Coordinates of C-alpha atoms in Angstrom, one line a residue:
Chain A
M1 CA -51.3 -35.2 5.6
K2 CA -52.6 -32.4 3.3
I3 CA -51.1 -29.9 5.7
L4 CA -47.7 -31.6 5.8
V5 CA -47.6 -31.7 1.9
W6 CA -48.4 -27.9 2.0
L7 CA -45.5 -27.3 4.4
L8 CA -43.1 -29.3 2.3
F9 CA -44.2 -27.3 -0.8
F10 CA -43.5 -24.1 1.1
G11 CA -40.1 -25.3 2.1
V12 CA -39.1 -26.2 -1.5
M13 CA -40.2 -22.7 -2.7
L14 CA -38.1 -21.0 0.0
T15 CA -35.0 -23.1 -0.8
S16 CA -35.3 -22.5 -4.5
E17 CA -35.5 -18.8 -3.8
C18 CA -32.2 -19.0 -1.9
F19 CA -30.5 -21.1 -4.7
G20 CA -31.6 -18.5 -7.2
Q21 CA -30.1 -15.6 -5.2
S22 CA -33.0 -13.4 -6.1
G23 CA -32.9 -9.9 -4.7
R24 CA -29.1 -9.9 -4.1
K25 CA -26.8 -7.8 -6.2
K26 CA -23.7 -9.4 -7.6
P27 CA -20.8 -7.1 -6.8
Q28 CA -18.6 -5.8 -9.5
I29 CA -15.3 -7.7 -9.5
S30 CA -12.3 -5.6 -10.4
E31 CA -9.2 -7.3 -11.6
P32 CA -6.3 -6.4 -9.5
G33 CA -3.2 -5.1 -11.2
I34 CA -5.0 -3.8 -14.3
K35 CA -5.0 -0.1 -14.5
S36 CA -6.6 2.2 -17.0
V37 CA -4.2 4.7 -18.4
S38 CA -5.5 8.0 -19.3
S39 CA -5.1 8.6 -22.9
S40 CA -5.0 12.3 -22.3
M41 CA -1.9 12.1 -20.2
Q42 CA 0.7 14.0 -22.1
R43 CA 4.3 12.8 -22.4
P44 CA 7.0 15.1 -21.0
I45 CA 10.0 16.5 -22.8
Y46 CA 13.1 14.9 -21.4
N47 CA 16.1 17.2 -21.0
I48 CA 19.3 15.4 -20.4
Y49 CA 22.2 17.2 -18.8
L50 CA 25.5 15.3 -18.7
E51 CA 28.3 17.1 -16.9
N52 CA 31.4 17.4 -19.1
S53 CA 33.9 19.0 -16.7
G54 CA 37.3 17.4 -16.4
S55 CA 36.4 15.4 -13.4
M56 CA 34.1 13.3 -15.6
N57 CA 36.8 12.2 -18.0
G58 CA 37.6 9.1 -15.9
Y59 CA 34.2 7.6 -16.5
V60 CA 34.4 7.9 -20.3
N61 CA 38.0 7.0 -20.9
S62 CA 37.1 3.4 -21.6
Q63 CA 33.9 1.4 -22.4
A64 CA 33.1 1.4 -18.6
E65 CA 29.8 0.8 -17.0
F66 CA 29.0 4.5 -17.1
K67 CA 28.4 4.5 -20.8
E68 CA 26.4 1.2 -20.6
T69 CA 24.2 2.4 -17.8
V70 CA 23.5 5.9 -19.2
G71 CA 23.0 4.5 -22.7
N72 CA 20.6 1.9 -21.6
F73 CA 18.7 4.3 -19.4
L74 CA 18.2 6.8 -22.2
T75 CA 17.4 4.1 -24.7
D76 CA 14.8 2.6 -22.3
I77 CA 13.2 6.1 -22.0
E78 CA 13.0 6.3 -25.8
I79 CA 11.8 2.8 -26.6
N80 CA 9.1 2.9 -23.9
N81 CA 7.7 6.0 -25.5
L82 CA 8.0 7.9 -22.2
A83 CA 9.2 11.1 -23.8
D84 CA 7.6 13.5 -26.2
S85 CA 11.1 14.4 -27.2
I86 CA 14.6 14.0 -25.7
N87 CA 17.0 16.9 -25.7
L88 CA 20.7 16.0 -25.1
N89 CA 23.0 18.5 -23.5
Y90 CA 26.4 18.8 -21.8
I91 CA 26.5 21.0 -18.8
N92 CA 29.3 22.8 -16.9
S93 CA 29.3 26.6 -16.5
K94 CA 26.6 26.6 -19.2
I95 CA 24.3 24.3 -21.0
I96 CA 25.6 23.1 -24.3
P97 CA 23.0 21.4 -26.6
I98 CA 24.2 18.3 -28.4
H99 CA 22.3 17.8 -31.7
S100 CA 22.6 14.0 -31.9
N101 CA 20.7 10.8 -31.4
I102 CA 21.2 8.7 -28.3
P103 CA 23.6 6.1 -29.8
N104 CA 25.9 8.8 -31.3
F105 CA 25.7 10.8 -28.1
I106 CA 26.8 7.7 -26.0
N107 CA 29.5 6.7 -28.6
N108 CA 30.9 10.2 -28.5
L109 CA 31.3 10.3 -24.7
N110 CA 35.1 10.8 -24.4
P111 CA 37.5 13.5 -23.0
T112 CA 38.0 15.0 -26.5
S113 CA 34.3 15.6 -27.1
F114 CA 34.0 16.9 -23.6
S115 CA 36.7 19.5 -24.0
S116 CA 35.8 20.5 -27.5
A117 CA 32.1 21.1 -26.5
G118 CA 33.2 24.3 -24.7
G119 CA 32.3 25.9 -21.4
H120 CA 34.4 26.1 -18.3
I121 CA 35.5 22.6 -17.6
T122 CA 38.1 23.0 -15.0
T123 CA 35.9 23.6 -11.9
T124 CA 32.6 22.1 -10.9
N125 CA 30.0 24.5 -9.4
I126 CA 27.1 22.1 -8.7
S127 CA 24.7 24.8 -7.4
M128 CA 25.2 26.9 -10.6
M129 CA 24.6 23.8 -12.7
M130 CA 21.5 22.9 -10.7
K131 CA 20.2 26.4 -11.1
S132 CA 20.5 26.2 -14.9
I133 CA 18.7 22.9 -14.9
L134 CA 15.9 24.1 -12.5
D135 CA 15.4 27.2 -14.7
K136 CA 14.4 24.8 -17.5
A137 CA 12.3 22.5 -15.4
N138 CA 8.5 22.7 -15.4
D139 CA 5.4 20.6 -15.1
H140 CA 5.8 19.3 -18.6
S141 CA 9.4 18.2 -18.5
V142 CA 11.7 15.7 -16.8
C143 CA 15.3 16.7 -16.3
L144 CA 18.1 14.2 -15.9
F145 CA 21.4 15.5 -14.5
I146 CA 24.3 13.0 -14.8
S147 CA 27.3 13.9 -12.8
D148 CA 29.9 12.7 -10.3
C149 CA 28.6 15.5 -8.0
V150 CA 32.1 16.1 -6.7
F151 CA 32.4 19.8 -5.8
S152 CA 35.5 21.6 -6.9
P153 CA 36.0 24.5 -4.4
E154 CA 37.2 27.8 -5.8
K155 CA 40.6 28.8 -4.3
K156 CA 39.2 31.8 -2.4
F157 CA 37.2 29.5 -0.1
T158 CA 38.1 26.7 2.3
A159 CA 36.5 23.4 1.4
Q160 CA 34.1 23.6 4.3
Q161 CA 33.1 27.2 3.5
Y162 CA 32.5 26.3 -0.1
L163 CA 30.3 23.3 0.7
V164 CA 28.1 25.3 3.1
N165 CA 27.7 28.0 0.5
Q166 CA 26.8 25.5 -2.1
E167 CA 24.2 23.9 0.2
L168 CA 22.6 27.3 0.9
E169 CA 22.5 28.1 -2.9
I170 CA 21.0 24.8 -3.7
K171 CA 18.4 25.1 -1.0
R172 CA 17.5 28.6 -2.1
N173 CA 17.3 27.6 -5.8
F174 CA 15.1 24.6 -5.1
A175 CA 12.9 26.5 -2.6
A176 CA 12.3 29.2 -5.2
K177 CA 11.4 26.6 -7.9
L178 CA 9.1 24.6 -5.5
D179 CA 7.1 27.8 -4.9
N180 CA 5.7 27.5 -8.4
Y181 CA 6.0 23.9 -9.4
K182 CA 5.3 20.6 -7.6
L183 CA 8.5 18.8 -8.6
T184 CA 9.8 15.5 -7.3
T185 CA 13.6 15.0 -7.2
I186 CA 15.2 11.6 -7.3
V187 CA 18.8 10.7 -6.7
L188 CA 20.2 7.5 -8.1
Q189 CA 23.7 6.5 -7.0
L190 CA 25.5 4.3 -9.4
S191 CA 29.0 3.0 -9.8
S192 CA 31.4 2.7 -12.7
K193 CA 35.0 2.1 -13.4
F194 CA 36.9 5.4 -13.2
E195 CA 40.2 5.5 -15.1
G196 CA 41.9 8.9 -15.0
A197 CA 42.6 12.0 -13.1
Y198 CA 40.6 12.7 -9.9
F199 CA 40.5 16.3 -8.7
N200 CA 40.3 16.5 -4.9
C201 CA 39.1 19.3 -2.6
L202 CA 42.5 20.9 -2.8
N203 CA 42.3 20.8 -6.6
Q204 CA 45.2 18.4 -6.7
T205 CA 45.0 15.5 -9.2
T206 CA 45.5 11.8 -8.4
Q207 CA 45.5 9.2 -11.1
I208 CA 43.1 6.4 -10.1
N209 CA 41.8 3.2 -11.7
A210 CA 38.9 2.0 -9.6
Q211 CA 35.2 1.9 -9.1
R212 CA 33.8 5.3 -8.3
P213 CA 30.2 6.5 -7.6
Y214 CA 28.3 8.8 -9.9
Y215 CA 24.8 10.1 -9.8
I216 CA 21.7 10.5 -12.0
W217 CA 19.3 13.2 -10.7
V218 CA 15.8 13.0 -12.0
I219 CA 13.6 16.1 -11.5
G220 CA 10.0 16.4 -12.7
N221 CA 6.3 16.0 -12.0
Q222 CA 5.7 13.0 -9.8
K223 CA 3.3 11.3 -12.2
F224 CA 6.0 11.3 -14.9
L225 CA 8.6 9.9 -12.6
T226 CA 6.3 7.2 -11.3
T227 CA 5.6 6.1 -14.9
L228 CA 9.4 6.3 -15.6
F229 CA 10.3 4.0 -12.8
E230 CA 7.4 1.6 -13.4
K231 CA 8.7 1.2 -17.0
V232 CA 12.4 1.3 -16.3
R233 CA 12.8 -0.6 -13.1
K234 CA 15.8 0.5 -11.1
E235 CA 16.5 -3.1 -10.2
N236 CA 17.1 -3.7 -13.9
F237 CA 19.7 -0.9 -14.5
K238 CA 22.6 -2.1 -16.6
G239 CA 26.2 -1.7 -15.6
G240 CA 26.1 -2.7 -12.0
G241 CA 22.7 -1.4 -11.1
V242 CA 21.5 1.4 -8.8
R243 CA 23.4 1.3 -5.6
N244 CA 21.3 3.8 -3.6
F245 CA 18.2 5.8 -4.1
Y246 CA 16.7 8.9 -2.5
S247 CA 13.5 10.8 -3.4
A248 CA 12.3 14.2 -2.2
F249 CA 8.7 15.2 -2.9
N250 CA 5.7 17.1 -1.8
T251 CA 4.2 15.1 1.1
E252 CA 0.7 16.7 0.9
N253 CA -0.6 13.7 -1.0
A254 CA -1.9 11.2 1.6
F255 CA -0.6 7.7 1.8
D256 CA -3.5 5.2 1.4
Y257 CA -3.7 2.8 4.3
G258 CA -6.1 0.4 6.1
I259 CA -6.4 -2.1 8.9
L260 CA -6.0 -5.6 7.6
N261 CA -7.7 -8.7 9.1
S262 CA -4.4 -10.7 8.8
P263 CA -1.5 -11.2 9.6
K264 CA -2.6 -10.9 13.3
L265 CA -2.0 -12.5 16.7
G266 CA -5.0 -12.7 19.1
Y267 CA -8.3 -11.4 18.0
Y268 CA -9.8 -8.1 16.9
N269 CA -12.5 -6.6 14.7
R270 CA -12.4 -3.5 12.5
D271 CA -15.0 -1.0 13.7
R272 CA -17.7 -1.1 11.1
T273 CA -18.3 2.6 11.2
N274 CA -14.6 3.4 11.1
P275 CA -12.8 0.4 9.6
K276 CA -9.7 2.5 8.6
N277 CA -8.8 3.7 12.0
K278 CA -10.5 1.8 14.8
I279 CA -10.1 -1.7 16.2
V280 CA -12.6 -3.2 18.7
D281 CA -12.7 -6.3 20.8
A282 CA -8.9 -6.6 20.9
Q283 CA -7.7 -9.6 22.8
K284 CA -4.3 -11.2 23.2
E285 CA -3.4 -14.6 21.7
D286 CA -4.4 -17.1 24.4
K287 CA -2.6 -20.2 23.1
G288 CA 0.5 -21.5 21.4
V289 CA 4.0 -20.0 21.1
H290 CA 2.6 -16.4 20.7
K291 CA 0.4 -16.6 23.8
G292 CA 0.3 -13.2 25.5
N293 CA 1.0 -11.3 22.3
F294 CA -1.3 -9.0 20.4
Q295 CA -0.6 -8.1 16.8
F296 CA -2.5 -6.1 14.2
S297 CA -1.5 -5.2 10.7
I298 CA -1.9 -2.1 8.5
G299 CA -1.6 -2.0 4.8
V300 CA 0.1 1.1 3.4
N301 CA 0.5 2.1 -0.2
F302 CA 3.9 3.6 -0.8
K303 CA 3.8 2.7 -4.5
E304 CA 3.6 6.2 -5.9
S305 CA 5.7 7.8 -3.3
L306 CA 9.0 6.7 -4.9
I307 CA 10.5 6.3 -1.4
D308 CA 13.5 3.9 -1.4
E309 CA 12.5 0.4 -0.5
N310 CA 15.3 0.0 2.0
Y311 CA 14.1 3.1 3.8
I312 CA 10.5 1.9 3.9
L313 CA 11.6 -1.5 5.3
D314 CA 13.8 -0.1 8.1
A315 CA 11.9 -0.2 11.4
K316 CA 14.1 2.6 12.7
N317 CA 12.3 5.1 10.4
Y318 CA 9.0 4.6 12.3
V319 CA 8.0 6.2 15.6
L320 CA 5.6 4.1 17.8
P321 CA 4.2 4.0 21.3
A322 CA 6.8 2.4 23.6
N323 CA 4.8 -0.8 24.1
Y324 CA 4.7 -1.6 20.4
T325 CA 7.2 -3.1 18.0
I326 CA 7.0 -2.9 14.2
E327 CA 7.9 -5.2 11.3
I328 CA 7.5 -4.0 7.7
V329 CA 7.1 -6.4 4.9
K330 CA 6.7 -5.9 1.2
N331 CA 3.3 -7.0 0.1
N332 CA 3.1 -9.4 -2.9
I333 CA -0.5 -10.3 -2.3
T334 CA -2.0 -9.0 -5.6
S335 CA -5.5 -8.7 -4.3
L336 CA -4.6 -6.2 -1.6
P337 CA -4.4 -2.5 -2.7
Y338 CA -1.3 -1.9 -0.6
S339 CA 2.4 -2.1 -1.4
H340 CA 3.6 -2.8 2.2
I341 CA 2.3 -4.4 5.4
L342 CA 3.2 -2.9 8.8
K343 CA 2.8 -5.6 11.6
L344 CA 2.5 -4.0 15.0
T345 CA 3.0 -6.2 18.0
T346 CA 2.6 -5.7 21.8
T347 CA 2.6 -7.8 24.9
T348 CA 0.9 -5.0 26.9
L349 CA -2.4 -4.6 25.2
K350 CA -4.5 -1.7 26.5
T351 CA -7.2 0.6 25.1
E352 CA -5.2 3.4 23.5
S353 CA -4.6 5.4 20.4
V354 CA -1.6 3.9 18.6
S355 CA 0.2 6.5 16.6
I356 CA 2.5 5.4 13.8
R357 CA 4.7 8.1 12.4
F358 CA 6.9 7.5 9.3
K359 CA 10.0 9.8 9.7
N360 CA 11.1 12.0 6.8
T361 CA 14.8 12.0 7.2
L362 CA 17.8 11.6 4.9
P363 CA 18.6 8.0 4.4
G364 CA 21.7 6.7 6.1
W365 CA 23.6 6.0 2.9
I366 CA 24.0 9.8 2.3
A367 CA 26.2 10.2 5.4
E368 CA 27.9 6.9 4.7
K369 CA 28.8 7.9 1.1
N370 CA 29.7 11.5 1.9
S371 CA 33.3 12.7 2.3
D372 CA 34.3 15.9 3.9
D373 CA 38.0 15.5 2.9
D374 CA 38.9 13.5 -0.2
S375 CA 42.6 14.5 -0.2
K376 CA 43.4 10.8 0.3
I377 CA 41.2 9.4 -2.3
N378 CA 43.2 6.2 -2.8
T379 CA 42.1 4.7 0.5
A380 CA 39.4 2.1 0.2
D381 CA 37.1 4.0 2.5
Q382 CA 37.3 7.2 0.4
M383 CA 37.1 5.6 -3.0
S384 CA 33.4 4.8 -2.6
R385 CA 32.6 8.2 -1.2
T386 CA 31.7 11.5 -2.8
F387 CA 33.1 14.8 -1.6
G388 CA 30.3 17.2 -0.5
L389 CA 27.4 14.8 -1.3
K390 CA 25.8 15.4 2.1
Y391 CA 25.7 19.2 1.5
F392 CA 24.2 18.8 -1.9
V393 CA 21.4 16.5 -0.8
E394 CA 20.8 18.3 2.5
G395 CA 20.2 21.5 0.5
I396 CA 17.4 19.8 -1.5
F397 CA 16.1 18.0 1.6
E398 CA 15.8 21.3 3.5
A399 CA 14.1 23.0 0.6
Y400 CA 11.4 20.3 0.4
K401 CA 11.0 20.2 4.1
T402 CA 10.4 24.0 4.2
K403 CA 7.8 23.6 1.4
N404 CA 6.2 20.7 3.4
N405 CA 5.5 23.0 6.3
N406 CA 8.6 21.7 8.1
K407 CA 6.9 18.4 8.7
E408 CA 9.2 15.8 10.3
T409 CA 7.1 12.9 9.0
Y410 CA 5.9 11.5 5.7
F411 CA 2.7 10.4 7.5
E412 CA 1.1 9.8 10.8
I413 CA -1.5 7.1 11.2
N414 CA -3.6 6.9 14.4
I415 CA -5.3 3.6 15.1
S416 CA -7.7 3.5 18.0
V417 CA -7.2 0.1 19.7
N418 CA -10.1 -0.9 22.0
Q419 CA -10.4 -4.0 24.2
Chain B
M1 CA -29.5 -8.1 13.4
G2 CA -25.8 -8.8 12.8
T3 CA -25.0 -8.4 16.5
I4 CA -27.5 -11.1 17.3
Y5 CA -25.9 -13.4 14.6
C6 CA -22.5 -12.7 16.0
W7 CA -23.5 -14.4 19.3
F8 CA -22.7 -17.4 17.2
E9 CA -19.6 -16.0 15.5
S10 CA -17.3 -18.6 17.2
L11 CA -19.5 -21.2 15.4
F12 CA -19.3 -20.0 11.8
G13 CA -16.1 -17.9 12.0
Q14 CA -15.0 -14.2 12.1
D15 CA -14.2 -14.1 8.4
L16 CA -17.6 -15.3 7.2
A17 CA -19.1 -12.8 9.7
E18 CA -17.0 -10.0 8.0
H19 CA -18.4 -11.1 4.6
L20 CA -21.9 -11.0 5.9
W21 CA -21.3 -7.5 7.4
G22 CA -20.5 -6.5 3.8
W23 CA -16.7 -6.2 3.8
D24 CA -15.4 -5.3 0.4
M25 CA -11.6 -5.6 -0.2
S26 CA -11.5 -3.3 -3.1
T27 CA -13.0 -0.4 -1.2
Q28 CA -11.5 -1.6 2.2
D29 CA -14.8 -0.8 3.8
Y30 CA -18.2 -2.5 4.5
T31 CA -19.7 -1.4 1.2
K32 CA -21.2 -4.7 -0.1
G33 CA -24.4 -4.4 1.9
N34 CA -25.3 -6.0 5.2
H35 CA -26.3 -9.6 4.5
F36 CA -27.2 -10.2 8.1
N37 CA -30.1 -7.9 7.7
S38 CA -31.4 -9.6 4.6
I39 CA -31.0 -13.1 6.0
G40 CA -32.4 -12.0 9.3
S41 CA -35.5 -10.4 7.6
V42 CA -36.2 -13.7 5.8
L43 CA -35.8 -15.6 9.1
V44 CA -38.3 -13.3 10.9
L45 CA -40.8 -13.4 8.1
V46 CA -40.6 -17.2 7.6
T47 CA -40.8 -17.8 11.4
L48 CA -43.7 -15.4 11.8
F49 CA -45.5 -17.1 9.0
M50 CA -44.9 -20.6 10.5
V51 CA -46.3 -19.5 13.8
V52 CA -49.3 -17.9 12.2
L53 CA -49.7 -21.1 10.1
F54 CA -49.6 -23.3 13.1
Y55 CA -51.9 -21.3 15.4
Y56 CA -54.3 -19.7 13.0
I57 CA -54.3 -21.4 9.6
I58 CA -53.9 -25.1 10.7
N59 CA -55.5 -24.3 14.0
H60 CA -56.8 -27.8 14.4
P61 CA -57.5 -29.6 17.7
R62 CA -55.7 -32.7 16.4
F63 CA -52.4 -30.6 16.4
N64 CA -52.9 -29.1 19.9
H65 CA -50.0 -31.2 21.2
W66 CA -46.4 -30.3 22.2
W67 CA -45.0 -32.8 19.6
S68 CA -46.9 -31.1 16.7
W69 CA -45.6 -27.7 17.8
I70 CA -42.1 -29.2 18.0
L71 CA -42.5 -30.7 14.5
V72 CA -43.4 -27.2 13.0
L73 CA -40.5 -25.7 15.0
I74 CA -38.1 -28.3 13.4
I75 CA -39.5 -27.6 9.9
N76 CA -39.0 -23.9 10.5
S77 CA -35.5 -24.4 11.7
G78 CA -34.8 -26.8 8.8
M79 CA -35.9 -24.3 6.2
N80 CA -33.8 -21.5 7.8
F81 CA -30.9 -23.9 8.0
L82 CA -31.2 -24.5 4.3
Y83 CA -31.5 -20.8 3.5
G84 CA -28.5 -19.8 5.6
W85 CA -26.3 -22.6 4.5
K86 CA -27.1 -22.4 0.8
L87 CA -26.9 -18.7 0.6
T88 CA -23.4 -18.6 2.1
L89 CA -22.4 -21.6 0.1
S90 CA -23.5 -19.9 -3.0
D91 CA -21.3 -16.9 -2.2
L92 CA -18.4 -19.2 -1.5
S93 CA -18.8 -21.1 -4.8
N94 CA -19.4 -18.0 -6.9
N95 CA -16.2 -16.3 -5.5
L96 CA -18.3 -13.4 -4.0
I97 CA -16.3 -13.4 -0.8
S98 CA -13.3 -11.0 -0.7
D99 CA -10.0 -12.7 -1.2
D100 CA -8.6 -11.3 2.1
L101 CA -11.4 -13.0 4.0
M102 CA -11.2 -16.2 2.1
Y103 CA -7.4 -16.9 2.3
I104 CA -4.3 -16.3 4.3
R105 CA -1.7 -15.7 1.6
D106 CA 2.1 -15.7 1.8
V107 CA 3.1 -12.0 1.5
T108 CA 6.2 -12.9 -0.5
T109 CA 4.8 -15.4 -3.0
N110 CA 1.1 -14.7 -3.0
A111 CA 0.5 -18.4 -2.5
I112 CA -2.4 -19.6 -0.4
V113 CA -1.3 -20.7 3.0
T114 CA -4.8 -21.4 4.5
Q115 CA -8.3 -21.2 3.3
K116 CA -10.2 -19.4 6.1
I117 CA -13.8 -19.9 4.9
T118 CA -14.8 -23.4 3.8
E119 CA -18.1 -25.3 3.3
S120 CA -18.1 -26.2 7.0
N121 CA -18.4 -22.5 7.9
C122 CA -21.4 -22.3 5.7
V123 CA -23.0 -25.4 7.4
N124 CA -22.3 -23.8 10.7
F125 CA -23.9 -20.6 9.7
G126 CA -26.9 -22.6 8.6
I127 CA -26.9 -24.1 12.1
A128 CA -26.7 -20.6 13.7
N129 CA -29.6 -19.5 11.5
A130 CA -31.6 -22.6 12.5
T131 CA -31.0 -22.0 16.2
L132 CA -32.1 -18.4 15.9
A133 CA -35.2 -19.5 14.0
A134 CA -36.0 -21.9 16.8
I135 CA -35.6 -19.2 19.5
L136 CA -37.7 -16.8 17.5
F137 CA -40.3 -19.5 16.9
L138 CA -40.6 -20.0 20.6
I139 CA -40.9 -16.2 21.3
F140 CA -43.5 -15.7 18.6
S141 CA -45.4 -18.8 19.8
F142 CA -45.7 -17.3 23.3
M143 CA -46.7 -14.0 21.9
L144 CA -49.3 -15.1 19.4
R145 CA -50.8 -18.4 20.7
W146 CA -53.4 -16.7 23.0
W147 CA -55.9 -15.9 20.4
S148 CA -55.8 -19.3 18.7
R149 CA -59.1 -21.1 19.0
N150 CA -57.8 -24.6 19.1
C151 CA -54.0 -24.4 19.9
S152 CA -53.7 -21.7 22.5
T153 CA -52.5 -24.3 25.1
C154 CA -49.7 -25.5 22.9
P155 CA -46.9 -26.2 23.6
I156 CA -47.6 -25.5 27.4
P157 CA -51.0 -25.5 28.8
N158 CA -52.2 -22.2 30.4

């Protein structure tokens, strides 16, 4: 009896030790979504360049969406304290500083102020304007270029010749700048009512009264642009919102990723010595409607890349082994440190290295919205297009690609799948 | 140690196993420390002590019967069951298990679809711990009984 009492006492001691959790460290719990912001991070100077050539008059002839969008965007930059200072300029053949505050600048956007500001306003040389802007760009500034981006060919060239020359100039200028600065370039395509004369590739004018695209180009250090689009969400742009989006950046920064334990079909374990890249004990689903399928998921953080959401979600932009299919979903699970989940599924599971490559190509909308001949601008198809857009963007794309060692992909993830 | 525990993974579940391997969602790696080793060490020490207790401390002719050996085995398993169960239950109640192991969430709404680790997983881990304790008790008994003055023929006569 004495012995049994002693055993019981020992049991109670052991159990109380386990209740007390002695000897085990309580892990630090970090609250997701809360970020510390470095107080030492300086705010950039915002240089705004609004094209004031004659082709822009149609956007400012009335209280169209153009003024509302540009005004709200600039105001949001100001009230969110994103800028150390904001310098307002018109741009055509030269940069023309406008000494005004944002409300007055927006209120004075009209053909009269455009023409009275000076400069050569009858033609549009985008590559020259871009060079002037790039000359002012540096690590401590953000440049905004607001333009219809419609090239106006000089008479000595054919339209095609002119566009090719412009593309080469833009590529050269950007490449030279990227040699010294790690700049990110973002293209926002927006739309506004256009009421006035449209200058086509033959320099003929057509009076139009319709919705026309225009563009805001944002050039600057990636951290400033990430902050800008965190504070001023492109989904919330006034005046019809952002129609399309493209970003070009230095891809040397790695995309954070990891194998997730769900969603999945079948069974697998992350390898404990290499949980980021290796799956072990992979087995197909053996029951239910998904019987015979194997699926694993990868979380990828695209958050700071500024790549267009539609581009990320398009399965066509990923290169995979032939036996796998991919589905990309936006992640709203706050506890996961990834912005998107890539679900990879196969019916032919085997031990192999699964390579997932995310292609770095121009988004489809660039070709869709490009026009090589805008002489018949009044057709519905041409009205939503921009003459020469493709050449402009391709020039920038090629410059970044060269600086990214001609890489065809944003990233390549290799997952070792082992049965 | 974890590999041995994972013979019973189908009993207590893959997600609890991941927690006990030390999965940490914030680092996306096994950085929390291997709990299998700490639990397994307690199991080995307690079982060793119980075997030594039976054969060398109690060591009484009155207990030289298979049923008394079984009784000590059951007490040992019971203590290890309590330890394994309460330890994992404590992690569960104190939210020490990573969210991605605890729940399947809707990727669109962040709402919980399924809770993957529940109290029953903890009970089942306790059962796995108790089973391993019984096996180890048997092994230690056959290793250490020979030098016992009064119980060396327990549970099976030489």
